Amino acid sequence: MTTEEARFDVRQDSRHEDLADDVRGRAGLWEWERIEQLLAVAVPGTVYDPDTDVVVQAELAAEAAAAAAREAELREAARIAARADELQALRELGTLEQTEPRDGDETVRDELTHRAGGYVQADVDAWLAHALAAHLGHYRDPAARETAAGLLPPPLLTHAALLTELSRLVPDADVDQLAFAARLATTEPEATGALAVFLARARS
């Protein structure tokens, strides 16, 4: 197709109401006009080559980047779903508390909450709070703990903060003995946070 043919098609489409707003025809015309302008300023005899057309190459690169991003999103969604299935199985086996969290489990928590219709998964939150307080799994890394502070809800974070201070007061206390901390954090998150700060000040 030539530029004149593209212009003819656009004119023909404009005469039909159902085709008057066809942006593809106009885009094709603009593209032909752009190529004509490129050749007009090129060395005489130059043959158009899309491989050397920076606009075409930029479009191809953008399409490739978008495809790669979509593929990465699909892989991440599959990873989250698989990890959520794993944690659900561990819950049913009663061994979730013996499992160390992994990088990305904050997002998996959101997936489990979504699957439950938006209800907070108290046992999962308690597990993450304990792991955060005890620096288990990927929470051994201070950067991971800092990242978690921006991803996890305030009640869970205040629960972890209170567990941290209580475990320092009573180092040999087990999870069951500190179960009240979760109830405090759920019902009175602000007060629980204040209590954790107070205990930290008293300790220092």
mmCIF file with all atom_site columns, C-alpha atoms in Angstrom:
data_model
loop_
_atom_site.group_PDB
_atom_site.id
_atom_site.type_symbol
_atom_site.label_atom_id
_atom_site.label_alt_id
_atom_site.label_comp_id
_atom_site.label_asym_id
_atom_site.label_entity_id
_atom_site.label_seq_id
_atom_site.pdbx_PDB_ins_code
_atom_site.Cartn_x
_atom_site.Cartn_y
_atom_site.Cartn_z
_atom_site.occupancy
_atom_site.B_iso_or_equiv
_atom_site.pdbx_formal_charge
_atom_site.auth_seq_id
_atom_site.auth_comp_id
_atom_site.auth_asym_id
_atom_site.auth_atom_id
_atom_site.pdbx_PDB_model_num
ATOM 1   C CA . MET A 1 1   ? 0.000   0.000   0.000  1.00 0.00 ? 1   MET A CA 1
ATOM 2   C CA . THR A 1 2   ? 1.153   3.516   -0.835 1.00 0.00 ? 2   THR A CA 1
ATOM 3   C CA . THR A 1 3   ? 0.437   6.780   0.949  1.00 0.00 ? 3   THR A CA 1
ATOM 4   C CA . GLU A 1 4   ? -2.125  7.722   -1.686 1.00 0.00 ? 4   GLU A CA 1
ATOM 5   C CA . GLU A 1 5   ? -3.899  4.408   -1.212 1.00 0.00 ? 5   GLU A CA 1
ATOM 6   C CA . ALA A 1 6   ? -3.945  4.944   2.549  1.00 0.00 ? 6   ALA A CA 1
ATOM 7   C CA . ARG A 1 7   ? -5.417  8.425   2.053  1.00 0.00 ? 7   ARG A CA 1
ATOM 8   C CA . PHE A 1 8   ? -8.047  6.977   -0.264 1.00 0.00 ? 8   PHE A CA 1
ATOM 9   C CA . ASP A 1 9   ? -9.043  4.382   2.332  1.00 0.00 ? 9   ASP A CA 1
ATOM 10  C CA . VAL A 1 10  ? -9.361  7.061   5.042  1.00 0.00 ? 10  VAL A CA 1
ATOM 11  C CA . ARG A 1 11  ? -11.548 9.186   2.757  1.00 0.00 ? 11  ARG A CA 1
ATOM 12  C CA . GLN A 1 12  ? -13.722 6.191   1.929  1.00 0.00 ? 12  GLN A CA 1
ATOM 13  C CA . ASP A 1 13  ? -14.077 5.280   5.606  1.00 0.00 ? 13  ASP A CA 1
ATOM 14  C CA . SER A 1 14  ? -15.093 8.849   6.455  1.00 0.00 ? 14  SER A CA 1
ATOM 15  C CA . ARG A 1 15  ? -18.126 8.441   4.202  1.00 0.00 ? 15  ARG A CA 1
ATOM 16  C CA . HIS A 1 16  ? -19.419 5.547   6.280  1.00 0.00 ? 16  HIS A CA 1
ATOM 17  C CA . GLU A 1 17  ? -20.713 6.383   9.730  1.00 0.00 ? 17  GLU A CA 1
ATOM 18  C CA . ASP A 1 18  ? -19.601 3.076   11.219 1.00 0.00 ? 18  ASP A CA 1
ATOM 19  C CA . LEU A 1 19  ? -16.030 3.592   9.947  1.00 0.00 ? 19  LEU A CA 1
ATOM 20  C CA . ALA A 1 20  ? -15.664 7.349   10.415 1.00 0.00 ? 20  ALA A CA 1
ATOM 21  C CA . ASP A 1 21  ? -13.989 6.949   13.808 1.00 0.00 ? 21  ASP A CA 1
ATOM 22  C CA . ASP A 1 22  ? -11.660 4.152   12.719 1.00 0.00 ? 22  ASP A CA 1
ATOM 23  C CA . VAL A 1 23  ? -8.354  5.224   14.259 1.00 0.00 ? 23  VAL A CA 1
ATOM 24  C CA . ARG A 1 24  ? -6.476  2.341   12.645 1.00 0.00 ? 24  ARG A CA 1
ATOM 25  C CA . GLY A 1 25  ? -6.962  3.774   9.165  1.00 0.00 ? 25  GLY A CA 1
ATOM 26  C CA . ARG A 1 26  ? -5.763  7.206   10.214 1.00 0.00 ? 26  ARG A CA 1
ATOM 27  C CA . ALA A 1 27  ? -2.832  5.701   12.105 1.00 0.00 ? 27  ALA A CA 1
ATOM 28  C CA . GLY A 1 28  ? -1.849  3.788   8.996  1.00 0.00 ? 28  GLY A CA 1
ATOM 29  C CA . LEU A 1 29  ? -1.977  6.993   6.956  1.00 0.00 ? 29  LEU A CA 1
ATOM 30  C CA . TRP A 1 30  ? 0.153   8.845   9.497  1.00 0.00 ? 30  TRP A CA 1
ATOM 31  C CA . GLU A 1 31  ? 2.671   6.030   9.406  1.00 0.00 ? 31  GLU A CA 1
ATOM 32  C CA . TRP A 1 32  ? 2.918   6.129   5.618  1.00 0.00 ? 32  TRP A CA 1
ATOM 33  C CA . GLU A 1 33  ? 3.329   9.904   5.704  1.00 0.00 ? 33  GLU A CA 1
ATOM 34  C CA . ARG A 1 34  ? 6.053   9.589   8.323  1.00 0.00 ? 34  ARG A CA 1
ATOM 35  C CA . ILE A 1 35  ? 7.927   7.054   6.199  1.00 0.00 ? 35  ILE A CA 1
ATOM 36  C CA . GLU A 1 36  ? 7.621   9.299   3.160  1.00 0.00 ? 36  GLU A CA 1
ATOM 37  C CA . GLN A 1 37  ? 9.139   12.162  5.160  1.00 0.00 ? 37  GLN A CA 1
ATOM 38  C CA . LEU A 1 38  ? 12.014  9.939   6.248  1.00 0.00 ? 38  LEU A CA 1
ATOM 39  C CA . LEU A 1 39  ? 12.775  8.946   2.670  1.00 0.00 ? 39  LEU A CA 1
ATOM 40  C CA . ALA A 1 40  ? 12.433  12.548  1.471  1.00 0.00 ? 40  ALA A CA 1
ATOM 41  C CA . VAL A 1 41  ? 15.399  13.644  3.574  1.00 0.00 ? 41  VAL A CA 1
ATOM 42  C CA . ALA A 1 42  ? 17.411  10.454  3.066  1.00 0.00 ? 42  ALA A CA 1
ATOM 43  C CA . VAL A 1 43  ? 20.105  9.837   0.466  1.00 0.00 ? 43  VAL A CA 1
ATOM 44  C CA . PRO A 1 44  ? 18.491  9.354   -2.972 1.00 0.00 ? 44  PRO A CA 1
ATOM 45  C CA . GLY A 1 45  ? 17.836  5.706   -3.682 1.00 0.00 ? 45  GLY A CA 1
ATOM 46  C CA . THR A 1 46  ? 17.487  4.792   0.004  1.00 0.00 ? 46  THR A CA 1
ATOM 47  C CA . VAL A 1 47  ? 15.126  1.888   0.586  1.00 0.00 ? 47  VAL A CA 1
ATOM 48  C CA . TYR A 1 48  ? 13.030  2.011   3.722  1.00 0.00 ? 48  TYR A CA 1
ATOM 49  C CA . ASP A 1 49  ? 14.232  -0.502  6.310  1.00 0.00 ? 49  ASP A CA 1
ATOM 50  C CA . PRO A 1 50  ? 12.191  -0.943  9.520  1.00 0.00 ? 50  PRO A CA 1
ATOM 51  C CA . ASP A 1 51  ? 15.282  -2.372  11.214 1.00 0.00 ? 51  ASP A CA 1
ATOM 52  C CA . THR A 1 52  ? 16.894  1.079   11.090 1.00 0.00 ? 52  THR A CA 1
ATOM 53  C CA . ASP A 1 53  ? 13.714  3.033   11.855 1.00 0.00 ? 53  ASP A CA 1
ATOM 54  C CA . VAL A 1 54  ? 14.122  4.322   15.407 1.00 0.00 ? 54  VAL A CA 1
ATOM 55  C CA . VAL A 1 55  ? 10.364  4.823   15.823 1.00 0.00 ? 55  VAL A CA 1
ATOM 56  C CA . VAL A 1 56  ? 9.573   1.257   14.770 1.00 0.00 ? 56  VAL A CA 1
ATOM 57  C CA . GLN A 1 57  ? 12.360  -0.141  16.923 1.00 0.00 ? 57  GLN A CA 1
ATOM 58  C CA . ALA A 1 58  ? 11.154  1.876   19.930 1.00 0.00 ? 58  ALA A CA 1
ATOM 59  C CA . GLU A 1 59  ? 7.642   0.502   19.438 1.00 0.00 ? 59  GLU A CA 1
ATOM 60  C CA . LEU A 1 60  ? 8.961   -3.049  19.193 1.00 0.00 ? 60  LEU A CA 1
ATOM 61  C CA . ALA A 1 61  ? 11.054  -2.556  22.328 1.00 0.00 ? 61  ALA A CA 1
ATOM 62  C CA . ALA A 1 62  ? 8.034   -1.182  24.191 1.00 0.00 ? 62  ALA A CA 1
ATOM 63  C CA . GLU A 1 63  ? 5.914   -4.140  23.091 1.00 0.00 ? 63  GLU A CA 1
ATOM 64  C CA . ALA A 1 64  ? 8.625   -6.575  24.188 1.00 0.00 ? 64  ALA A CA 1
ATOM 65  C CA . ALA A 1 65  ? 8.931   -4.842  27.562 1.00 0.00 ? 65  ALA A CA 1
ATOM 66  C CA . ALA A 1 66  ? 5.153   -4.940  28.049 1.00 0.00 ? 66  ALA A CA 1
ATOM 67  C CA . ALA A 1 67  ? 5.071   -8.637  27.156 1.00 0.00 ? 67  ALA A CA 1
ATOM 68  C CA . ALA A 1 68  ? 7.901   -9.345  29.596 1.00 0.00 ? 68  ALA A CA 1
ATOM 69  C CA . ALA A 1 69  ? 6.080   -7.406  32.317 1.00 0.00 ? 69  ALA A CA 1
ATOM 70  C CA . ARG A 1 70  ? 2.876   -9.383  31.708 1.00 0.00 ? 70  ARG A CA 1
ATOM 71  C CA . GLU A 1 71  ? 4.833   -12.641 31.844 1.00 0.00 ? 71  GLU A CA 1
ATOM 72  C CA . ALA A 1 72  ? 6.476   -11.576 35.118 1.00 0.00 ? 72  ALA A CA 1
ATOM 73  C CA . GLU A 1 73  ? 3.060   -10.704 36.576 1.00 0.00 ? 73  GLU A CA 1
ATOM 74  C CA . LEU A 1 74  ? 1.703   -14.119 35.621 1.00 0.00 ? 74  LEU A CA 1
ATOM 75  C CA . ARG A 1 75  ? 4.703   -15.879 37.181 1.00 0.00 ? 75  ARG A CA 1
ATOM 76  C CA . GLU A 1 76  ? 4.340   -13.837 40.374 1.00 0.00 ? 76  GLU A CA 1
ATOM 77  C CA . ALA A 1 77  ? 0.609   -14.575 40.559 1.00 0.00 ? 77  ALA A CA 1
ATOM 78  C CA . ALA A 1 78  ? 1.329   -18.292 40.143 1.00 0.00 ? 78  ALA A CA 1
ATOM 79  C CA . ARG A 1 79  ? 3.998   -18.144 42.871 1.00 0.00 ? 79  ARG A CA 1
ATOM 80  C CA . ILE A 1 80  ? 1.635   -16.380 45.273 1.00 0.00 ? 80  ILE A CA 1
ATOM 81  C CA . ALA A 1 81  ? -1.152  -18.889 44.589 1.00 0.00 ? 81  ALA A CA 1
ATOM 82  C CA . ALA A 1 82  ? 1.180   -21.858 45.103 1.00 0.00 ? 82  ALA A CA 1
ATOM 83  C CA . ARG A 1 83  ? 2.563   -20.440 48.357 1.00 0.00 ? 83  ARG A CA 1
ATOM 84  C CA . ALA A 1 84  ? -0.974  -19.707 49.580 1.00 0.00 ? 84  ALA A CA 1
ATOM 85  C CA . ASP A 1 85  ? -1.921  -23.328 48.868 1.00 0.00 ? 85  ASP A CA 1
ATOM 86  C CA . GLU A 1 86  ? 1.162   -24.458 50.794 1.00 0.00 ? 86  GLU A CA 1
ATOM 87  C CA . LEU A 1 87  ? 0.383   -22.311 53.837 1.00 0.00 ? 87  LEU A CA 1
ATOM 88  C CA . GLN A 1 88  ? -3.236  -23.442 53.774 1.00 0.00 ? 88  GLN A CA 1
ATOM 89  C CA . ALA A 1 89  ? -2.096  -27.072 53.806 1.00 0.00 ? 89  ALA A CA 1
ATOM 90  C CA . LEU A 1 90  ? 0.258   -26.362 56.718 1.00 0.00 ? 90  LEU A CA 1
ATOM 91  C CA . ARG A 1 91  ? -2.600  -24.740 58.632 1.00 0.00 ? 91  ARG A CA 1
ATOM 92  C CA . GLU A 1 92  ? -4.744  -27.817 58.121 1.00 0.00 ? 92  GLU A CA 1
ATOM 93  C CA . LEU A 1 93  ? -1.873  -30.012 59.323 1.00 0.00 ? 93  LEU A CA 1
ATOM 94  C CA . GLY A 1 94  ? -1.382  -27.784 62.380 1.00 0.00 ? 94  GLY A CA 1
ATOM 95  C CA . THR A 1 95  ? 2.269   -27.136 61.529 1.00 0.00 ? 95  THR A CA 1
ATOM 96  C CA . LEU A 1 96  ? 2.090   -23.506 60.404 1.00 0.00 ? 96  LEU A CA 1
ATOM 97  C CA . GLU A 1 97  ? 3.778   -22.280 63.584 1.00 0.00 ? 97  GLU A CA 1
ATOM 98  C CA . GLN A 1 98  ? 6.803   -24.465 62.849 1.00 0.00 ? 98  GLN A CA 1
ATOM 99  C CA . THR A 1 99  ? 7.207   -22.933 59.389 1.00 0.00 ? 99  THR A CA 1
ATOM 100 C CA . GLU A 1 100 ? 9.555   -20.043 58.698 1.00 0.00 ? 100 GLU A CA 1
ATOM 101 C CA . PRO A 1 101 ? 8.194   -17.215 56.532 1.00 0.00 ? 101 PRO A CA 1
ATOM 102 C CA . ARG A 1 102 ? 9.659   -16.438 53.132 1.00 0.00 ? 102 ARG A CA 1
ATOM 103 C CA . ASP A 1 103 ? 10.185  -13.303 51.134 1.00 0.00 ? 103 ASP A CA 1
ATOM 104 C CA . GLY A 1 104 ? 6.807   -12.245 49.718 1.00 0.00 ? 104 GLY A CA 1
ATOM 105 C CA . ASP A 1 105 ? 4.649   -13.914 52.369 1.00 0.00 ? 105 ASP A CA 1
ATOM 106 C CA . GLU A 1 106 ? 3.127   -10.516 53.169 1.00 0.00 ? 106 GLU A CA 1
ATOM 107 C CA . THR A 1 107 ? 1.475   -10.625 49.738 1.00 0.00 ? 107 THR A CA 1
ATOM 108 C CA . VAL A 1 108 ? 0.524   -14.267 50.273 1.00 0.00 ? 108 VAL A CA 1
ATOM 109 C CA . ARG A 1 109 ? -1.261  -13.171 53.456 1.00 0.00 ? 109 ARG A CA 1
ATOM 110 C CA . ASP A 1 110 ? -3.337  -10.803 51.327 1.00 0.00 ? 110 ASP A CA 1
ATOM 111 C CA . GLU A 1 111 ? -4.167  -13.675 48.969 1.00 0.00 ? 111 GLU A CA 1
ATOM 112 C CA . LEU A 1 112 ? -5.343  -15.871 51.843 1.00 0.00 ? 112 LEU A CA 1
ATOM 113 C CA . THR A 1 113 ? -7.467  -13.009 53.188 1.00 0.00 ? 113 THR A CA 1
ATOM 114 C CA . HIS A 1 114 ? -8.958  -12.517 49.724 1.00 0.00 ? 114 HIS A CA 1
ATOM 115 C CA . ARG A 1 115 ? -9.776  -16.215 49.490 1.00 0.00 ? 115 ARG A CA 1
ATOM 116 C CA . ALA A 1 116 ? -11.529 -16.000 52.851 1.00 0.00 ? 116 ALA A CA 1
ATOM 117 C CA . GLY A 1 117 ? -13.788 -13.240 51.557 1.00 0.00 ? 117 GLY A CA 1
ATOM 118 C CA . GLY A 1 118 ? -11.885 -10.427 53.239 1.00 0.00 ? 118 GLY A CA 1
ATOM 119 C CA . TYR A 1 119 ? -11.866 -11.918 56.725 1.00 0.00 ? 119 TYR A CA 1
ATOM 120 C CA . VAL A 1 120 ? -8.632  -11.538 58.673 1.00 0.00 ? 120 VAL A CA 1
ATOM 121 C CA . GLN A 1 121 ? -6.840  -14.844 59.071 1.00 0.00 ? 121 GLN A CA 1
ATOM 122 C CA . ALA A 1 122 ? -6.015  -14.635 62.772 1.00 0.00 ? 122 ALA A CA 1
ATOM 123 C CA . ASP A 1 123 ? -3.726  -17.673 62.814 1.00 0.00 ? 123 ASP A CA 1
ATOM 124 C CA . VAL A 1 124 ? -1.740  -16.441 59.813 1.00 0.00 ? 124 VAL A CA 1
ATOM 125 C CA . ASP A 1 125 ? -1.406  -12.981 61.367 1.00 0.00 ? 125 ASP A CA 1
ATOM 126 C CA . ALA A 1 126 ? -0.268  -14.492 64.657 1.00 0.00 ? 126 ALA A CA 1
ATOM 127 C CA . TRP A 1 127 ? 2.285   -16.625 62.801 1.00 0.00 ? 127 TRP A CA 1
ATOM 128 C CA . LEU A 1 128 ? 3.691   -13.630 60.930 1.00 0.00 ? 128 LEU A CA 1
ATOM 129 C CA . ALA A 1 129 ? 3.755   -11.476 64.074 1.00 0.00 ? 129 ALA A CA 1
ATOM 130 C CA . HIS A 1 130 ? 5.693   -14.139 65.976 1.00 0.00 ? 130 HIS A CA 1
ATOM 131 C CA . ALA A 1 131 ? 8.127   -14.576 63.085 1.00 0.00 ? 131 ALA A CA 1
ATOM 132 C CA . LEU A 1 132 ? 8.602   -10.829 62.814 1.00 0.00 ? 132 LEU A CA 1
ATOM 133 C CA . ALA A 1 133 ? 9.246   -10.464 66.529 1.00 0.00 ? 133 ALA A CA 1
ATOM 134 C CA . ALA A 1 134 ? 11.623  -13.454 66.654 1.00 0.00 ? 134 ALA A CA 1
ATOM 135 C CA . HIS A 1 135 ? 13.376  -12.524 63.382 1.00 0.00 ? 135 HIS A CA 1
ATOM 136 C CA . LEU A 1 136 ? 12.599  -15.878 61.780 1.00 0.00 ? 136 LEU A CA 1
ATOM 137 C CA . GLY A 1 137 ? 12.969  -16.736 58.110 1.00 0.00 ? 137 GLY A CA 1
ATOM 138 C CA . HIS A 1 138 ? 13.565  -13.765 55.842 1.00 0.00 ? 138 HIS A CA 1
ATOM 139 C CA . TYR A 1 139 ? 12.862  -11.474 58.802 1.00 0.00 ? 139 TYR A CA 1
ATOM 140 C CA . ARG A 1 140 ? 16.437  -12.093 59.907 1.00 0.00 ? 140 ARG A CA 1
ATOM 141 C CA . ASP A 1 141 ? 17.262  -9.355  57.428 1.00 0.00 ? 141 ASP A CA 1
ATOM 142 C CA . PRO A 1 142 ? 16.583  -5.861  58.875 1.00 0.00 ? 142 PRO A CA 1
ATOM 143 C CA . ALA A 1 143 ? 15.643  -4.668  55.375 1.00 0.00 ? 143 ALA A CA 1
ATOM 144 C CA . ALA A 1 144 ? 12.937  -7.351  55.173 1.00 0.00 ? 144 ALA A CA 1
ATOM 145 C CA . ARG A 1 145 ? 11.527  -6.244  58.527 1.00 0.00 ? 145 ARG A CA 1
ATOM 146 C CA . GLU A 1 146 ? 11.492  -2.649  57.332 1.00 0.00 ? 146 GLU A CA 1
ATOM 147 C CA . THR A 1 147 ? 9.707   -3.665  54.143 1.00 0.00 ? 147 THR A CA 1
ATOM 148 C CA . ALA A 1 148 ? 7.158   -5.668  56.141 1.00 0.00 ? 148 ALA A CA 1
ATOM 149 C CA . ALA A 1 149 ? 6.359   -2.553  58.178 1.00 0.00 ? 149 ALA A CA 1
ATOM 150 C CA . GLY A 1 150 ? 4.995   -0.991  55.008 1.00 0.00 ? 150 GLY A CA 1
ATOM 151 C CA . LEU A 1 151 ? 3.042   -4.059  53.883 1.00 0.00 ? 151 LEU A CA 1
ATOM 152 C CA . LEU A 1 152 ? 1.445   -5.523  56.997 1.00 0.00 ? 152 LEU A CA 1
ATOM 153 C CA . PRO A 1 153 ? -1.568  -4.015  58.819 1.00 0.00 ? 153 PRO A CA 1
ATOM 154 C CA . PRO A 1 154 ? -1.085  -2.000  62.045 1.00 0.00 ? 154 PRO A CA 1
ATOM 155 C CA . PRO A 1 155 ? -2.650  -4.595  64.407 1.00 0.00 ? 155 PRO A CA 1
ATOM 156 C CA . LEU A 1 156 ? -0.182  -7.236  63.193 1.00 0.00 ? 156 LEU A CA 1
ATOM 157 C CA . LEU A 1 157 ? 2.757   -4.870  63.556 1.00 0.00 ? 157 LEU A CA 1
ATOM 158 C CA . THR A 1 158 ? 1.747   -3.796  67.071 1.00 0.00 ? 158 THR A CA 1
ATOM 159 C CA . HIS A 1 159 ? 1.286   -7.468  67.954 1.00 0.00 ? 159 HIS A CA 1
ATOM 160 C CA . ALA A 1 160 ? 4.852   -8.147  66.805 1.00 0.00 ? 160 ALA A CA 1
ATOM 161 C CA . ALA A 1 161 ? 6.170   -5.112  68.705 1.00 0.00 ? 161 ALA A CA 1
ATOM 162 C CA . LEU A 1 162 ? 4.496   -6.257  71.915 1.00 0.00 ? 162 LEU A CA 1
ATOM 163 C CA . LEU A 1 163 ? 5.778   -9.810  71.452 1.00 0.00 ? 163 LEU A CA 1
ATOM 164 C CA . THR A 1 164 ? 9.293   -8.426  71.040 1.00 0.00 ? 164 THR A CA 1
ATOM 165 C CA . GLU A 1 165 ? 9.162   -6.609  74.345 1.00 0.00 ? 165 GLU A CA 1
ATOM 166 C CA . LEU A 1 166 ? 7.419   -9.423  76.222 1.00 0.00 ? 166 LEU A CA 1
ATOM 167 C CA . SER A 1 167 ? 9.955   -11.972 75.018 1.00 0.00 ? 167 SER A CA 1
ATOM 168 C CA . ARG A 1 168 ? 12.717  -9.739  76.325 1.00 0.00 ? 168 ARG A CA 1
ATOM 169 C CA . LEU A 1 169 ? 11.009  -9.535  79.688 1.00 0.00 ? 169 LEU A CA 1
ATOM 170 C CA . VAL A 1 170 ? 10.377  -13.284 79.830 1.00 0.00 ? 170 VAL A CA 1
ATOM 171 C CA . PRO A 1 171 ? 12.836  -14.959 77.418 1.00 0.00 ? 171 PRO A CA 1
ATOM 172 C CA . ASP A 1 172 ? 11.540  -18.486 78.016 1.00 0.00 ? 172 ASP A CA 1
ATOM 173 C CA . ALA A 1 173 ? 7.858   -17.650 77.374 1.00 0.00 ? 173 ALA A CA 1
ATOM 174 C CA . ASP A 1 174 ? 6.333   -19.752 74.597 1.00 0.00 ? 174 ASP A CA 1
ATOM 175 C CA . VAL A 1 175 ? 3.834   -18.761 71.952 1.00 0.00 ? 175 VAL A CA 1
ATOM 176 C CA . ASP A 1 176 ? 0.836   -20.119 73.847 1.00 0.00 ? 176 ASP A CA 1
ATOM 177 C CA . GLN A 1 177 ? 1.692   -18.091 76.949 1.00 0.00 ? 177 GLN A CA 1
ATOM 178 C CA . LEU A 1 178 ? 1.739   -14.910 74.855 1.00 0.00 ? 178 LEU A CA 1
ATOM 179 C CA . ALA A 1 179 ? -1.539  -15.581 73.041 1.00 0.00 ? 179 ALA A CA 1
ATOM 180 C CA . PHE A 1 180 ? -3.154  -12.656 74.872 1.00 0.00 ? 180 PHE A CA 1
ATOM 181 C CA . ALA A 1 181 ? -0.931  -10.272 72.898 1.00 0.00 ? 181 ALA A CA 1
ATOM 182 C CA . ALA A 1 182 ? -2.840  -11.075 69.698 1.00 0.00 ? 182 ALA A CA 1
ATOM 183 C CA . ARG A 1 183 ? -6.182  -10.307 71.350 1.00 0.00 ? 183 ARG A CA 1
ATOM 184 C CA . LEU A 1 184 ? -4.859  -6.998  72.652 1.00 0.00 ? 184 LEU A CA 1
ATOM 185 C CA . ALA A 1 185 ? -3.453  -6.031  69.270 1.00 0.00 ? 185 ALA A CA 1
ATOM 186 C CA . THR A 1 186 ? -6.719  -6.910  67.511 1.00 0.00 ? 186 THR A CA 1
ATOM 187 C CA . THR A 1 187 ? -9.077  -5.122  69.874 1.00 0.00 ? 187 THR A CA 1
ATOM 188 C CA . GLU A 1 188 ? -6.864  -2.202  70.965 1.00 0.00 ? 188 GLU A CA 1
ATOM 189 C CA . PRO A 1 189 ? -4.063  -1.737  68.406 1.00 0.00 ? 189 PRO A CA 1
ATOM 190 C CA . GLU A 1 190 ? -3.192  1.818   69.484 1.00 0.00 ? 190 GLU A CA 1
ATOM 191 C CA . ALA A 1 191 ? -3.076  0.895   73.158 1.00 0.00 ? 191 ALA A CA 1
ATOM 192 C CA . THR A 1 192 ? -1.017  -2.188  72.341 1.00 0.00 ? 192 THR A CA 1
ATOM 193 C CA . GLY A 1 193 ? 1.470   -0.089  70.419 1.00 0.00 ? 193 GLY A CA 1
ATOM 194 C CA . ALA A 1 194 ? 1.691   2.349   73.311 1.00 0.00 ? 194 ALA A CA 1
ATOM 195 C CA . LEU A 1 195 ? 2.273   -0.537  75.715 1.00 0.00 ? 195 LEU A CA 1
ATOM 196 C CA . ALA A 1 196 ? 5.100   -1.882  73.537 1.00 0.00 ? 196 ALA A CA 1
ATOM 197 C CA . VAL A 1 197 ? 6.734   1.548   73.470 1.00 0.00 ? 197 VAL A CA 1
ATOM 198 C CA . PHE A 1 198 ? 6.329   1.882   77.242 1.00 0.00 ? 198 PHE A CA 1
ATOM 199 C CA . LEU A 1 199 ? 7.939   -1.536  77.867 1.00 0.00 ? 199 LEU A CA 1
ATOM 200 C CA . ALA A 1 200 ? 10.817  -0.646  75.562 1.00 0.00 ? 200 ALA A CA 1
ATOM 201 C CA . ARG A 1 201 ? 11.401  2.589   77.465 1.00 0.00 ? 201 ARG A CA 1
ATOM 202 C CA . ALA A 1 202 ? 11.229  0.794   80.802 1.00 0.00 ? 202 ALA A CA 1
ATOM 203 C CA . ARG A 1 203 ? 13.755  -1.772  79.592 1.00 0.00 ? 203 ARG A CA 1
ATOM 204 C CA . SER A 1 204 ? 16.186  0.881   78.365 1.00 0.00 ? 204 SER A CA 1
#
